[in-house]
Amino acid sequence: QVQVVESGGGLVQAGESLRLSCAASGSGFIIITMGWYRQAPGRQRELVATATSGGSTNYADSVKGRFTISRDNAKNAVYLQMNSLKPEDTAVYFCNSKVLERTRLHDYWGQGTQVTVSS
């Protein structure tokens, strides 16, 4: 079993920055990918950014150039630096960890952290 815990959300004004952190804990697993997703009210959950253990990253077009994802493999952690925030970035941000347990891939999610950007 893997636990995923996020932190770092909050209320900021447009143009400001926030940094989200997430760590996965447990035993008997290998992390393949960690990433961030978000869900705004009335909308489906969408990908924000992902990073593999090998260092490959992927971003949603809407955040390219503003958000940066990074990993600390030793800590099983992932971070999301969010700059030049916009009101449309307002959402609950969820950390995702795709892990290999024994011979199967599993998805684990954090509880979510609220990011609110005021105009």
CSV table of C-alpha atoms in Angstrom, one decimal:
chain,number,residue,atom,x,y,z
A,1,GLN,CA,0.0,0.0,0.0
A,2,VAL,CA,1.2,3.4,-0.9
A,3,GLN,CA,0.2,6.7,0.7
A,4,VAL,CA,0.4,9.9,-1.3
A,5,VAL,CA,0.3,13.3,0.5
A,6,GLU,CA,0.3,16.7,-1.0
A,7,SER,CA,0.9,20.2,0.5
A,8,GLY,CA,1.4,23.7,-0.6
A,9,GLY,CA,-1.9,25.0,-1.9
A,10,GLY,CA,-3.4,28.3,-1.0
A,11,LEU,CA,-4.9,31.6,-2.1
A,12,VAL,CA,-2.8,33.9,-4.2
A,13,GLN,CA,-3.4,36.8,-6.6
A,14,ALA,CA,-3.0,36.6,-10.3
A,15,GLY,CA,0.7,36.8,-11.3
A,16,GLU,CA,2.0,35.3,-8.1
A,17,SER,CA,3.6,31.9,-7.5
A,18,LEU,CA,3.0,28.8,-5.5
A,19,ARG,CA,4.9,25.6,-5.0
A,20,LEU,CA,3.2,22.3,-4.4
A,21,SER,CA,4.9,19.3,-2.9
A,22,CYS,CA,4.0,15.6,-2.8
A,23,ALA,CA,5.5,12.6,-1.3
A,24,ALA,CA,4.7,8.9,-1.6
A,25,SER,CA,5.4,6.5,1.2
A,26,GLY,CA,5.1,2.8,1.9
A,27,SER,CA,7.0,-0.3,1.1
A,28,GLY,CA,7.5,-2.7,-1.7
A,29,PHE,CA,6.9,-0.5,-4.6
A,30,ILE,CA,8.9,1.2,-7.5
A,31,ILE,CA,7.7,4.6,-8.7
A,32,ILE,CA,7.4,4.8,-12.4
A,33,THR,CA,5.8,8.2,-12.8
A,34,MET,CA,4.6,11.0,-10.5
A,35,GLY,CA,2.5,13.9,-11.6
A,36,TRP,CA,-0.1,16.5,-11.0
A,37,TYR,CA,-3.7,16.7,-12.1
A,38,ARG,CA,-6.3,19.3,-11.3
A,39,GLN,CA,-10.1,19.5,-11.2
A,40,ALA,CA,-12.0,22.7,-11.3
A,41,PRO,CA,-15.7,22.9,-10.3
A,42,GLY,CA,-17.9,21.4,-12.9
A,43,ARG,CA,-15.0,20.1,-14.9
A,44,GLN,CA,-13.2,16.8,-15.4
A,45,ARG,CA,-9.9,16.1,-13.8
A,46,GLU,CA,-7.1,17.1,-16.2
A,47,LEU,CA,-3.4,16.5,-16.5
A,48,VAL,CA,-1.1,19.3,-15.5
A,49,ALA,CA,2.3,17.8,-15.6
A,50,THR,CA,4.1,14.4,-15.1
A,51,ALA,CA,7.6,13.3,-14.6
A,52,THR,CA,9.1,9.9,-15.0
A,53,SER,CA,11.9,8.6,-12.7
A,54,GLY,CA,14.2,8.9,-15.6
A,55,GLY,CA,13.6,12.6,-15.9
A,56,SER,CA,11.2,12.9,-18.8
A,57,THR,CA,8.5,15.5,-18.3
A,58,ASN,CA,5.1,16.3,-19.9
A,59,TYR,CA,3.0,19.4,-19.5
A,60,ALA,CA,-0.5,20.5,-20.5
A,61,ASP,CA,-0.3,23.2,-23.1
A,62,SER,CA,-2.1,25.6,-20.8
A,63,VAL,CA,0.8,25.6,-18.2
A,64,LYS,CA,3.8,25.3,-20.5
A,65,GLY,CA,6.3,28.0,-19.7
A,66,ARG,CA,4.7,28.9,-16.4
A,67,PHE,CA,4.8,25.6,-14.4
A,68,THR,CA,7.8,23.4,-13.7
A,69,ILE,CA,7.6,19.8,-12.4
A,70,SER,CA,10.6,18.3,-10.6
A,71,ARG,CA,11.3,15.0,-8.9
A,72,ASP,CA,13.4,13.9,-5.9
A,73,ASN,CA,13.7,10.2,-6.5
A,74,ALA,CA,15.5,9.6,-3.2
A,75,LYS,CA,12.6,11.1,-1.3
A,76,ASN,CA,9.8,9.7,-3.6
A,77,ALA,CA,8.7,13.2,-4.0
A,78,VAL,CA,7.5,15.5,-6.8
A,79,TYR,CA,7.1,19.2,-6.8
A,80,LEU,CA,5.2,21.7,-8.9
A,81,GLN,CA,6.5,25.2,-9.2
A,82,MET,CA,3.6,27.4,-10.5
A,83,ASN,CA,4.5,30.9,-11.7
A,84,SER,CA,2.5,33.6,-13.3
A,85,LEU,CA,-0.7,32.1,-11.9
A,86,LYS,CA,-4.0,32.9,-13.6
A,87,PRO,CA,-7.6,32.7,-12.2
A,88,GLU,CA,-8.2,29.8,-14.6
A,89,ASP,CA,-5.6,27.8,-12.7
A,90,THR,CA,-8.0,27.7,-9.8
A,91,ALA,CA,-8.7,24.1,-9.0
A,92,VAL,CA,-8.1,21.2,-6.6
A,93,TYR,CA,-4.7,19.8,-7.5
A,94,PHE,CA,-4.1,16.1,-7.0
A,95,CYS,CA,-0.8,14.3,-6.9
A,96,ASN,CA,-0.6,11.0,-8.7
A,97,SER,CA,1.9,8.2,-8.3
A,98,LYS,CA,2.0,5.3,-10.8
A,99,VAL,CA,3.9,2.5,-9.1
A,100,LEU,CA,5.0,-1.0,-9.8
A,101,GLU,CA,4.0,-3.4,-7.0
A,102,ARG,CA,5.1,-6.9,-7.5
A,103,THR,CA,4.3,-7.3,-11.2
A,104,ARG,CA,1.3,-4.9,-11.5
A,105,LEU,CA,1.0,-1.2,-12.1
A,106,HIS,CA,-1.2,0.8,-9.7
A,107,ASP,CA,-2.3,4.4,-9.5
A,108,TYR,CA,-2.3,6.2,-6.2
A,109,TRP,CA,-3.8,9.6,-5.5
A,110,GLY,CA,-3.4,12.2,-2.8
A,111,GLN,CA,-6.4,13.9,-1.1
A,112,GLY,CA,-6.0,17.0,-3.1
A,113,THR,CA,-4.9,20.6,-2.3
A,114,GLN,CA,-6.9,23.7,-3.2
A,115,VAL,CA,-5.3,26.4,-5.3
A,116,THR,CA,-7.3,29.6,-5.7
A,117,VAL,CA,-6.1,32.5,-7.8
A,118,SER,CA,-7.9,35.8,-7.5
A,119,SER,CA,-8.0,38.4,-10.3
